[in-house]
Amino acid sequence: MAQALTRAMRDAMAEDPTVHVMGEDVGTLGGVFRITDGLAKEFGEERCTDTPLAEAGILGAAVGMAMYGLRPVVEMQFDAFAYPAFEQLISHVAKMRNRTRGAMPLPITIRVPYGGGIGGVEHHCDSSEAYYVATPGLTVVTPATVEDAYGLLRASIASDDPVVFLEPKRLYWSKADWRPEAPTPVPGIGKALVRRAGTSATLITYGPSLPVCLEAAEAARQEGWDLEVVDLRSLVPFDENTVVESVRRTGRAVVVHEAGGFGGPGAEIAARVTERCFHHLEAPVLRVTGFDIPYPPPMLEKHHLPGVDRILDAVARLQWEN
Amino acid sequence: MTVQELPGAGASHRSTPPAWRPRTDAAPLLPDPEPYRVLGTEAADRLDPELMRRCYAELVRGRRYNAQATALTKQGRLAVYPSTVGQEACEIAAALVLEDQDWLFPSYRDTLAAVARGLDPVQALTLLRGDWHTGYDPREHRIAPLSTPLATQLPHAVGLAHAARLRGDDVVALAMVGDGGTSEGDFHEALNFAAVWQAPVVFLVQNNGFAISVPLAKQTAAPTLAHKAVGYGMPGRLVDGNDIAAMHEVLAEAVRRARAGGGPTLIEAVTYRMEAHTNADDATRYRGDAEVEAWKAHDPIDLLERELTARGIIDEAAIATAREEAETMAAALREGMNADPVVDPMDLFAHVYAEQTDRLREQAAMLRAELEAEDQA
Ligand SMILES: Cc1ncc(C[n+]2csc(CCOP(=O)(O)OP(=O)(O)O)c2C)c(N)n1
């Protein structure tokens, strides 16, 4: 996935001279995850810039650059280090189009490596998506596959609206038979995909939890459950129709994500599914999420992250026979 | 025990690591100890009469604008207005030193600077009237939206100026902030970015004594706000913010430097907020009349009027003309503001995303139905 992301930025920069990559260590080093590897060499330091170490400054400068017609792609080094930039994000990035009655849209892509499962120490593993999805004006996407990493990032950079592009860290090293020479077109922002068709229940998920859900779906076969897995890909806009169609077919649903459950995206999705599918539901919509705790230390993270067993337990509860 | 006596602190143990050396060229960056003044000094001999007549007319207009806008709050036409009475010289000079292609990044208090730059006075007030946040196209006027979150517009100015330079365009950005705003992290980050990038930016701090009720002494322990520049590696300038000739000279020099590739400048204008923070504030709770009275004697319009009259640059007729022009502007502003603004509730959903989301479409339909029901009732 890492290479697909790099490739997406490279291709965007080659095609459009207004695309500028900026952030901490993105130049010579190629980013701490090497996602911007080679960009400074190929396009020069003016287009792939090592900035001073200041997230509000980085995003604030990107606002000004976008005001002048550039398309900044900003890298926030880690999920929890994006927080200093929140005021710029919420007060300006998300609102500029609205404040100016559409006269000044801001085409900024904010790449945020997020989530755990990599044994990182504290402040390196937050699932911060709930903050972003609660902010009108932001588009929020997260790829779970190598193809989507490329396709969604290209679409994000091309978008005239600011996009928070959440990169699941633990999928950086995932591999796929993906040939950058001929990338297949992927559906753009705002479309969810059924990654596995099934009939007994729908798992609704995104980003780092997609592979876990697919694994759970395989395991559930032995118990006679044929699970459908929907990958949201984009949290805002939320492709309600794909989700609703799936749940109406299967009659049962579990939302799975790593972020805490209280006030997490799953709460919103479960409520929407309930509103739209009430008469089709055989059981309440369940959620399998991370605990409502600060991200735990590495030796405990396996207890926190929703895994296959917890998903299967939820699926079992969907029988609702008591 | 002195430092020399400490074990390991002897000269023979000292070594200088390779490569790193402190900058030794900091002295020219330091601000003057006293605010720079032109009016009432010998420097006034070189005043440009044409420019000063223009400054005078703009100051008078600006004062009238402040009075009219404040009156409009009393009539309920404006939700709120942060007055710049006493600070007009800063506002006007900021607008006058910029070329057409340059950009102004005002704070929420700087409506007057935007108007002096040529923005329609009514459009400039939509934020404060409440019909929309930004009533103008920022690109058309090269005026960024008035920024309410303090200091957040400063990094924007840096980014825009940087982008313009990357594109080879001759553009300078002038960003305005209050004394309180200099305590914000964004102020620091913007100055640092600007200096590292050598971006063509001028930072203008209007030190008007207070951030709402908090005096400067509780805001900073720095000798002056202009001193802050040195730590970033840019020149700091201290100016009398009520002296429009000094303001214009120092700002113009900073703009020239930025345009020529000399990088950013931090300017502290020492001025005073004569009125309350906004019409919603009670200034008597945190300052005494004596202080306000003392500043009255240092009024920006009086200072200029005295100098220009003494030098024969303006006369009674010119003063009368300036006042008439100001009245014309005030009448137009009154008329524009007394017309009820037309607002379309459906605009709530129009400018959130380039393409409306399903969610917003659904909510828009709900509101439309509510409006239609109201119409029928
Ligand atoms: C980030 C932020 N914090 C607090 C406020 C509320 N607030 C509005 S104006 C103001 C004081 C600003 O003082 P100063 O920067 O000196 O500017 P002045 O009002 O004197 O022009 C405060 C605290 C705000 N607008 N933004």
XYZ file of C-alpha atoms and ligand atoms in Angstrom:
725
model
C 0.000 0.000 0.000
C 2.851 2.379 0.802
C 4.092 2.226 -2.780
C 0.626 2.807 -4.172
C 0.319 5.970 -2.082
C 3.715 7.206 -3.225
C 2.800 6.443 -6.785
C -0.469 8.338 -6.481
C 1.342 11.486 -5.350
C 4.024 11.051 -7.982
C 1.503 10.723 -10.793
C -0.548 13.646 -9.499
C 2.555 15.828 -9.280
C 3.682 14.839 -12.761
C 0.303 15.648 -14.261
C -0.430 18.831 -12.362
C 2.295 21.352 -11.532
C 0.123 22.919 -8.842
C 0.317 19.802 -6.630
C 2.738 20.406 -3.763
C 3.611 17.917 -1.039
C 4.629 19.308 2.339
C 5.158 18.217 5.900
C 7.711 17.138 8.460
C 10.563 15.023 7.047
C 8.786 14.442 3.744
C 11.716 15.632 1.629
C 15.151 14.090 1.993
C 13.949 11.330 4.290
C 10.790 10.563 2.332
C 8.617 10.690 5.445
C 8.908 8.527 8.544
C 6.881 5.860 6.730
C 8.675 6.619 3.426
C 5.390 7.440 1.738
C 6.885 10.499 0.019
C 10.055 8.654 -0.916
C 11.724 10.056 -4.014
C 9.297 12.936 -4.564
C 11.744 15.645 -3.530
C 14.391 14.122 -5.740
C 12.112 13.974 -8.746
C 10.216 17.240 -8.318
C 12.560 19.354 -6.244
C 12.305 20.677 -2.727
C 9.918 23.400 -3.800
C 7.280 20.809 -4.631
C 8.051 18.352 -1.857
C 8.974 20.521 1.077
C 10.392 19.781 4.511
C 8.585 22.329 6.643
C 9.415 23.565 10.119
C 8.000 21.335 12.806
C 4.614 22.924 13.417
C 1.353 21.334 12.375
C -0.808 24.447 12.592
C 1.807 26.278 10.560
C 1.918 23.539 7.956
C -1.821 23.408 7.495
C -2.201 27.179 7.823
C 0.425 27.755 5.144
C -1.333 25.173 2.988
C -4.519 27.240 3.291
C -2.710 30.279 1.915
C -1.129 28.230 -0.851
C -4.500 26.834 -1.824
C -5.942 30.353 -1.765
C -3.351 31.185 -4.393
C -4.246 28.262 -6.637
C -1.949 25.453 -5.512
C -3.079 21.981 -4.468
C -1.193 21.206 -1.290
C -0.913 17.623 -0.087
C -0.045 17.816 3.582
C 1.415 14.950 5.566
C 0.681 14.846 9.271
C 3.339 12.581 10.701
C 1.053 10.608 13.020
C -2.634 10.722 13.961
C -2.043 12.239 17.399
C 0.326 14.883 16.073
C -2.316 16.337 13.814
C -4.136 17.790 16.828
C -2.173 21.069 16.940
C -3.553 21.738 13.454
C -7.179 21.259 14.465
C -7.989 24.913 14.742
C -6.787 25.550 11.207
C -8.625 22.437 10.074
C -11.929 23.192 11.686
C -12.056 26.980 11.591
C -10.551 27.526 8.153
C -9.949 24.445 6.034
C -13.416 23.010 6.545
C -15.231 26.330 6.326
C -13.525 28.470 3.713
C -15.825 27.437 0.862
C -18.823 28.119 3.021
C -17.579 31.392 4.488
C -16.911 32.783 1.042
C -20.134 31.504 -0.521
C -18.241 29.144 -2.741
C -15.799 31.783 -4.018
C -12.802 30.209 -2.354
C -12.778 26.419 -2.188
C -9.651 24.873 -0.697
C -8.321 21.823 -2.546
C -6.102 20.509 0.243
C -5.405 16.843 0.929
C -4.417 16.067 4.494
C -2.787 12.669 4.806
C -2.985 11.233 8.306
C -1.460 7.851 9.147
C -3.905 6.505 11.727
C -4.777 3.588 13.914
C -2.830 0.971 15.795
C -1.745 -2.594 15.457
C 1.874 -1.752 14.770
C 3.186 -1.836 18.319
C 3.615 1.894 18.444
C 4.051 3.785 21.697
C 1.428 6.215 22.910
C 0.392 9.138 20.714
C 1.202 7.078 17.619
C -1.903 4.920 17.300
C -5.025 7.044 17.670
C -8.115 6.433 15.584
C -9.100 10.069 15.192
C -11.765 9.720 12.524
C -14.665 10.735 14.773
C -13.218 14.250 15.103
C -12.989 14.617 11.354
C -16.369 13.186 10.443
C -18.025 15.518 12.949
C -16.708 18.531 11.027
C -18.931 19.693 8.157
C -16.967 20.733 5.105
C -14.403 17.962 5.337
C -14.409 14.924 3.126
C -13.046 11.913 4.982
C -11.786 8.835 3.173
C -9.775 5.802 4.151
C -8.471 3.085 1.866
C -8.314 -0.531 2.913
C -6.833 -1.989 -0.262
C -3.780 -1.220 -2.333
C -5.890 -0.226 -5.327
C -7.940 2.146 -3.221
C -4.787 3.635 -1.744
C -3.887 4.750 -5.230
C -7.336 5.540 -6.555
C -8.702 7.337 -3.532
C -5.564 9.409 -3.090
C -5.673 10.484 -6.733
C -9.339 11.387 -6.304
C -8.597 13.265 -3.075
C -5.860 15.347 -4.665
C -8.135 16.084 -7.606
C -11.016 17.100 -5.333
C -11.823 20.783 -5.072
C -12.744 20.253 -1.424
C -10.409 19.546 1.476
C -10.021 15.831 2.082
C -8.782 14.153 5.228
C -7.097 11.058 3.880
C -6.734 8.517 6.659
C -4.016 5.967 6.004
C -4.322 2.766 8.051
C -0.758 2.368 9.283
C -0.950 -1.330 9.765
C -1.910 -1.805 6.119
C 1.085 0.162 4.817
C 2.954 -3.061 4.261
C 0.039 -5.007 2.816
C 0.715 -6.340 -0.645
C -1.479 -7.049 -3.601
C -1.172 -7.953 -7.209
C -1.367 -4.332 -8.219
C 0.484 -3.063 -11.217
C 1.145 0.634 -11.063
C 1.819 0.634 -14.818
C -1.847 -0.019 -15.496
C -3.861 1.000 -12.447
C -7.434 -0.135 -12.843
C -9.927 2.661 -12.392
C -11.414 2.589 -8.911
C -14.716 4.137 -7.925
C -14.178 7.609 -6.594
C -14.955 9.257 -3.306
C -18.336 8.559 -1.771
C -18.899 5.013 -2.990
C -18.863 2.018 -0.658
C -18.055 -1.440 -2.036
C -19.271 -4.888 -1.172
C -15.974 -6.697 -0.677
C -17.573 -10.060 -0.017
C -21.107 -11.029 -0.879
C -23.133 -12.926 1.693
C -26.660 -13.553 2.852
C -26.834 -13.962 6.635
C -25.580 -10.617 7.940
C -23.614 -7.533 6.871
C -20.352 -6.438 8.410
C -19.955 -2.698 7.811
C -16.375 -1.550 8.154
C -13.502 0.510 6.737
C -9.750 0.959 6.716
C -7.711 -1.225 9.074
C -10.695 -3.354 10.078
C -11.523 -4.541 6.577
C -9.010 -7.433 6.529
C -10.173 -8.437 10.013
C -13.787 -8.530 8.845
C -12.913 -10.554 5.767
C -11.094 -13.037 7.973
C -14.057 -13.177 10.325
C -16.358 -13.807 7.390
C -14.240 -16.795 6.333
C -14.237 -18.137 9.877
C -17.995 -17.681 10.178
C -18.577 -20.024 7.271
C -17.816 -22.962 9.519
C -20.620 -21.869 11.782
C -23.021 -21.666 8.905
C -22.954 -17.914 8.554
C -22.538 -16.355 5.127
C -21.434 -12.812 5.878
C -21.468 -9.873 3.523
C -18.688 -7.334 4.057
C -19.141 -3.699 3.062
C -16.081 -1.449 2.895
C -17.207 2.154 3.345
C -14.002 3.671 1.822
C -15.422 7.112 2.443
C -16.879 8.156 5.789
C -17.966 11.572 4.483
C -19.788 11.448 2.194
C -21.324 8.269 3.569
C -22.712 5.906 0.951
C -25.894 5.123 2.766
C -27.531 3.389 -0.170
C -24.961 0.625 -0.555
C -25.121 -0.035 3.177
C -28.901 0.061 3.348
C -29.322 -2.209 0.322
C -26.979 -4.742 1.854
C -28.673 -4.724 5.254
C -32.112 -4.975 3.701
C -30.886 -8.102 1.910
C -29.297 -9.726 4.932
C -31.508 -8.389 7.725
C -28.668 -8.145 10.209
C -25.718 -5.832 10.633
C -22.567 -5.329 12.691
C -20.461 -2.185 12.400
C -16.778 -2.793 13.040
C -14.078 -0.190 13.673
C -11.011 0.405 15.763
C -12.017 3.788 17.156
C -13.854 3.891 20.476
C -17.544 3.113 20.320
C -19.049 6.025 22.236
C -19.554 8.825 19.738
C -17.627 6.851 17.160
C -18.633 6.597 13.495
C -20.287 3.242 14.252
C -22.879 4.941 16.428
C -23.922 7.139 13.541
C -23.948 4.289 11.052
C -25.960 2.025 13.365
C -28.501 4.793 13.891
C -28.842 5.435 10.166
C -29.204 1.748 9.387
C -31.856 1.425 12.065
C -33.765 4.414 10.705
C -33.692 3.163 7.150
C -33.970 -0.606 7.648
C -36.178 -0.927 10.719
C -38.679 -3.266 9.149
C -36.000 -5.385 7.531
C -33.984 -5.938 10.665
C -34.078 -9.278 12.422
C -31.911 -7.996 15.258
C -30.587 -4.696 16.594
C -27.578 -3.297 14.785
C -24.509 -4.174 16.832
C -21.138 -2.510 17.079
C -17.726 -4.019 17.574
C -15.259 -1.261 18.300
C -12.162 -0.429 20.243
C -12.724 0.210 23.927
C -13.454 3.759 25.066
C -9.958 4.188 26.409
C -6.851 6.107 25.465
C -4.902 3.931 23.062
C -3.209 1.290 25.177
C 0.498 0.461 25.383
C 1.772 -1.955 22.733
C 1.723 -5.010 24.960
C -1.977 -4.538 25.565
C -3.178 -3.387 22.174
C -4.265 -6.869 21.082
C -6.865 -6.788 23.842
C -8.187 -3.469 22.638
C -8.359 -3.923 18.895
C -11.512 -5.583 17.631
C -10.435 -8.971 16.332
C -12.050 -11.931 14.635
C -13.359 -13.475 17.855
C -15.128 -10.371 18.994
C -16.739 -10.024 15.596
C -17.867 -13.676 15.652
C -19.334 -13.189 19.115
C -21.356 -10.272 17.831
C -22.487 -12.302 14.863
C -23.631 -15.020 17.251
C -25.611 -12.439 19.226
C -27.410 -11.472 16.025
C -29.473 -14.645 16.317
C -31.445 -12.846 18.973
C -33.435 -15.871 19.952
C -34.100 -15.128 23.605
C 31.066 28.026 43.589
C 31.331 30.049 40.368
C 30.836 28.520 36.989
C 34.601 28.460 36.440
C 35.084 26.417 39.588
C 32.571 23.785 38.600
C 34.211 20.494 37.741
C 34.519 20.138 34.010
C 33.760 23.788 33.342
C 37.363 24.889 32.906
C 38.423 26.545 29.682
C 40.596 23.599 28.758
C 37.546 21.355 28.700
C 35.574 23.680 26.501
C 35.286 22.852 22.883
C 33.178 24.234 20.099
C 31.270 21.603 18.221
C 31.755 21.706 14.459
C 29.365 23.291 11.979
C 26.947 25.107 14.288
C 27.512 28.801 14.971
C 25.030 31.330 16.319
C 24.065 34.055 13.878
C 26.123 37.130 14.539
C 24.092 39.491 12.356
C 21.214 39.886 14.781
C 21.881 43.497 15.792
C 20.256 45.110 12.721
C 17.146 43.084 13.390
C 16.538 44.770 16.733
C 13.812 47.409 16.907
C 14.556 50.999 17.869
C 14.087 51.629 21.575
C 11.436 54.281 20.929
C 8.516 54.095 18.494
C 9.494 55.669 15.186
C 7.822 59.046 14.552
C 7.704 61.431 11.625
C 5.000 63.967 12.465
C 6.379 66.731 14.654
C 9.984 65.746 13.927
C 12.560 66.829 11.359
C 11.684 63.797 9.291
C 8.428 65.581 8.429
C 10.394 67.863 6.108
C 10.389 65.123 3.521
C 6.639 64.437 3.576
C 5.068 63.832 0.188
C 2.220 66.398 0.059
C 0.148 64.397 -2.420
C 0.339 61.236 -0.341
C -0.343 63.116 2.883
C -3.455 64.785 1.471
C -4.697 61.337 0.514
C -3.863 59.996 3.985
C -5.706 62.862 5.579
C -8.855 62.352 3.528
C -8.775 58.608 4.236
C -8.308 59.161 7.969
C -11.300 61.474 8.121
C -13.337 59.011 6.111
C -12.163 56.186 8.365
C -13.177 58.024 11.530
C -16.592 58.690 10.023
C -16.883 55.059 9.009
C -16.188 53.968 12.580
C -18.803 56.359 13.911
C -21.383 55.245 11.371
C -20.792 51.545 11.949
C -21.046 52.035 15.705
C -24.299 53.941 15.219
C -25.605 51.065 13.129
C -25.041 48.659 16.016
C -27.178 50.884 18.209
C -29.945 50.699 15.630
C -29.638 46.931 15.558
C -28.418 46.902 11.969
C -25.105 45.356 12.923
C -24.837 42.532 15.444
C -21.507 43.839 16.646
C -18.773 46.235 15.530
C -15.219 46.304 16.836
C -14.331 49.963 16.480
C -10.941 51.195 15.300
C -11.343 54.762 16.525
C -7.820 55.882 17.420
C -6.303 53.157 15.252
C -7.267 54.591 11.863
C -3.682 55.447 10.937
C -2.686 51.773 11.136
C -5.709 50.631 9.155
C -5.327 53.217 6.411
C -1.558 52.908 6.066
C -1.868 49.126 5.756
C -4.277 49.511 2.879
C -2.359 52.287 1.125
C 1.038 50.599 0.971
C -0.248 47.644 -1.029
C -0.284 47.333 -4.811
C -3.301 45.891 -6.590
C -1.828 42.409 -6.866
C -0.869 42.274 -3.174
C -2.989 40.596 -0.515
C -4.356 41.868 2.769
C -5.050 39.404 5.619
C -7.190 41.297 8.125
C -8.284 40.275 11.589
C -11.885 40.637 12.718
C -11.169 44.235 13.788
C -9.791 45.384 10.456
C -12.906 46.103 8.397
C -11.640 49.626 7.892
C -8.404 48.439 6.272
C -10.482 46.364 3.866
C -12.669 49.369 3.059
C -9.648 51.606 2.594
C -8.320 49.028 0.148
C -11.446 49.599 -1.907
C -13.911 47.025 -0.656
C -17.522 48.133 -0.759
C -18.359 49.226 2.815
C -21.600 47.271 2.887
C -19.986 44.083 1.573
C -17.280 44.483 4.158
C -19.865 44.391 6.918
C -21.808 41.241 6.056
C -19.884 39.276 8.691
C -20.889 41.731 11.384
C -24.382 42.280 10.040
C -24.973 38.559 9.864
C -26.253 37.936 6.359
C -23.180 35.940 5.404
C -19.706 35.367 6.780
C -17.710 36.868 3.958
C -19.713 39.078 1.652
C -17.044 39.460 -1.020
C -14.924 37.315 -3.273
C -11.490 37.328 -1.637
C -9.723 36.739 -4.963
C -11.420 39.682 -6.641
C -10.208 42.157 -4.007
C -7.155 40.270 -2.773
C -8.522 40.577 0.733
C -8.725 37.372 2.760
C -11.880 36.832 4.824
C -11.817 38.792 8.098
C -10.461 36.249 10.548
C -12.258 35.823 13.842
C -10.059 33.099 15.371
C -7.064 35.164 16.474
C -3.789 34.935 14.543
C -4.989 32.061 12.380
C -4.859 34.232 9.268
C -1.115 34.760 9.678
C 0.005 31.339 8.399
C -2.400 31.808 5.484
C -0.592 35.001 4.535
C 2.705 33.139 4.653
C 1.391 30.293 2.501
C -0.099 32.637 -0.055
C 3.020 34.771 -0.298
C 5.155 31.643 -0.574
C 2.916 30.230 -3.321
C 3.025 33.488 -5.247
C 6.796 33.531 -5.122
C 6.986 29.906 -6.255
C 4.905 30.923 -9.233
C 7.154 33.852 -9.960
C 4.488 36.445 -9.214
C 5.246 39.813 -7.686
C 2.914 39.599 -4.688
C 3.352 40.724 -1.094
C 1.016 39.663 1.722
C 0.329 42.016 4.619
C -1.187 40.357 7.675
C -2.711 42.199 10.609
C -3.037 40.984 14.179
C -3.682 42.479 17.614
C -1.353 42.496 20.617
C -3.311 39.676 22.249
C -3.068 37.626 19.083
C 0.718 37.585 19.344
C 0.423 35.137 22.231
C -1.227 32.537 20.021
C 0.753 29.613 18.665
C -0.243 30.498 15.118
C 1.553 33.837 15.446
C 4.754 32.053 16.327
C 4.366 29.405 13.652
C 3.612 31.972 10.968
C 6.625 34.137 11.785
C 8.882 31.128 11.892
C 7.625 29.757 8.570
C 7.882 33.168 6.939
C 11.454 33.657 8.051
C 12.584 30.140 7.136
C 10.919 30.417 3.729
C 11.920 34.077 3.308
C 8.336 34.645 2.269
C 7.308 38.148 1.120
C 5.130 38.901 4.127
C 4.703 41.922 6.370
C 3.261 41.275 9.823
C 1.555 44.291 11.341
C 0.752 44.088 15.044
C -1.599 46.783 16.250
C -0.710 47.072 19.888
C -3.762 48.936 21.069
C -3.076 48.273 24.738
C -5.659 45.606 25.434
C -6.920 42.228 24.405
C -10.533 42.757 25.440
C -9.691 43.631 29.081
C -6.178 42.231 29.448
C -3.354 44.793 29.231
C -0.169 44.127 27.326
C 1.838 43.580 30.522
C -0.194 40.452 31.181
C 0.230 39.309 27.610
C 3.978 39.317 27.253
C 7.187 39.841 29.159
C 9.087 40.852 26.017
C 10.556 44.395 25.974
C 8.298 45.159 23.007
C 6.329 42.969 20.634
C 8.687 44.052 17.859
C 11.522 42.350 19.728
C 9.896 39.030 18.993
C 11.065 39.320 15.394
C 14.720 38.864 16.293
C 14.253 35.319 17.498
C 12.859 34.330 14.133
C 15.574 36.052 12.160
C 13.603 38.951 10.753
C 13.771 42.674 11.485
C 11.405 44.087 14.096
C 10.200 47.672 13.807
C 8.534 49.764 16.488
C 6.345 52.586 15.177
C 3.985 55.182 16.523
C 0.730 53.755 15.275
C -1.027 57.110 15.488
C 1.474 58.762 13.178
C 0.293 57.874 9.702
C 3.401 59.281 8.039
C 5.608 57.019 10.163
C 3.279 54.055 9.640
C 3.283 54.549 5.886
C 7.047 54.907 5.723
C 7.830 51.836 7.809
C 5.181 49.663 6.163
C 6.236 50.780 2.682
C 9.842 49.969 3.455
C 8.858 46.491 4.710
C 6.745 45.911 1.611
C 9.649 47.003 -0.599
C 11.990 44.656 1.209
C 9.569 41.755 0.876
C 9.045 42.497 -2.823
C 12.771 42.591 -3.421
C 13.202 39.143 -1.888
C 14.418 40.401 1.484
C 11.921 38.330 3.459
C 9.431 39.180 6.182
C 9.287 42.036 8.692
C 7.443 42.320 11.984
C 6.059 45.759 12.721
C 4.590 46.752 16.066
C 2.381 49.811 15.852
C 1.910 51.375 19.276
C -1.592 52.767 19.341
C -4.656 52.817 21.558
C -8.183 51.527 21.333
C -10.245 54.609 22.211
C -13.573 52.812 22.412
C -14.608 49.593 24.078
C -13.554 46.246 22.612
C -16.934 46.061 20.911
C -20.281 47.619 21.686
C -20.888 44.627 23.975
C -17.914 45.496 26.231
C -17.701 47.803 29.251
C -14.234 49.364 29.146
C -14.663 51.188 32.458
C -14.177 47.868 34.254
C -10.521 47.633 33.261
C -9.219 51.135 32.514
C -9.513 54.659 33.800
C -10.569 57.853 32.060
C -7.180 59.480 32.600
C -5.472 56.980 30.333
C -8.070 57.434 27.610
C -7.847 61.229 27.925
C -4.059 61.135 27.602
C -4.350 59.223 24.341
C -6.932 61.706 23.060
C -4.164 64.259 22.970
C -2.333 61.966 20.588
C -5.153 61.503 18.095
C -4.007 60.347 14.639
C -6.176 62.837 12.760
C -5.188 65.810 14.929
C -1.513 64.913 14.615
C -1.661 64.930 10.850
C -3.987 67.912 10.572
C -1.662 70.046 12.696
C 1.430 69.091 10.731
C -0.173 69.501 7.316
C -1.852 72.791 8.208
C 1.382 74.215 9.610
C 3.169 73.257 6.409
C 0.426 74.595 4.181
C -0.219 71.160 2.684
C -3.897 71.344 3.581
C -6.124 74.312 4.359
C -9.608 74.923 5.682
C -11.074 74.125 2.272
C -9.282 70.775 2.066
C -10.457 69.879 5.555
C -14.020 70.777 4.655
C -13.820 68.717 1.466
C -12.514 65.695 3.381
C -15.400 65.976 5.817
C -17.934 66.265 3.017
C -16.560 63.182 1.317
C -16.777 61.332 4.598
C -20.419 62.366 4.987
C -21.191 61.105 1.493
C -19.615 57.765 2.354
C -21.550 57.600 5.639
C -24.829 58.348 3.875
C -24.175 55.607 1.327
C -23.280 53.197 4.109
C -26.449 54.059 6.020
C -28.521 53.600 2.933
C -26.889 50.285 2.068
C -27.252 48.997 5.584
C -30.814 50.141 6.030
C -31.962 48.000 3.144
C -32.952 44.661 4.609
C -30.535 42.048 3.332
C -32.128 39.303 1.312
C -31.137 35.922 2.658
C -32.047 32.588 1.129
C -32.388 29.816 3.711
C -31.437 27.260 1.070
C -27.981 28.866 1.016
C -27.379 26.932 4.227
C -26.637 23.892 2.122
C -25.226 25.509 -1.001
C -21.611 26.031 -0.075
C -20.578 23.170 2.178
C -19.126 20.910 -0.505
C -18.514 21.241 -4.232
C -21.115 18.538 -4.678
C -23.889 18.259 -2.168
C -23.875 15.043 -0.148
C -26.970 12.858 0.109
C -27.169 13.863 3.716
C -27.321 17.566 2.917
C -29.747 17.010 0.072
C -32.050 15.254 2.492
C -31.744 18.044 5.056
C -32.281 20.669 2.343
C -35.474 18.904 1.300
C -36.641 18.942 4.893
C -36.063 22.662 5.222
C -37.701 23.365 1.875
C -40.792 21.471 2.996
C -40.857 23.441 6.253
C -40.593 26.714 4.334
C -43.363 25.747 1.968
C -45.576 24.789 4.873
C -44.874 28.181 6.468
C -45.758 29.933 3.205
C -49.078 28.160 3.047
C -49.925 28.833 6.663
C -8.438 31.889 19.160
C -9.312 32.916 19.800
N -9.400 32.994 21.135
C -10.217 33.889 21.714
C -10.976 34.732 20.954
C -11.951 35.716 21.620
N -11.439 37.088 21.437
C -11.894 37.870 20.454
S -11.083 39.304 20.356
C -10.120 38.936 21.685
C -9.059 39.875 22.115
C -8.111 40.168 21.008
O -7.167 41.081 21.413
P -6.050 41.610 20.444
O -5.406 40.481 19.720
O -5.170 42.498 21.227
O -6.838 42.410 19.333
P -7.758 43.677 19.518
O -9.125 43.203 19.905
O -7.145 44.537 20.557
O -7.767 44.305 18.180
C -10.451 37.686 22.179
C -9.821 37.059 23.366
C -10.853 34.623 19.559
N -11.519 35.419 18.715
N -10.009 33.723 19.006
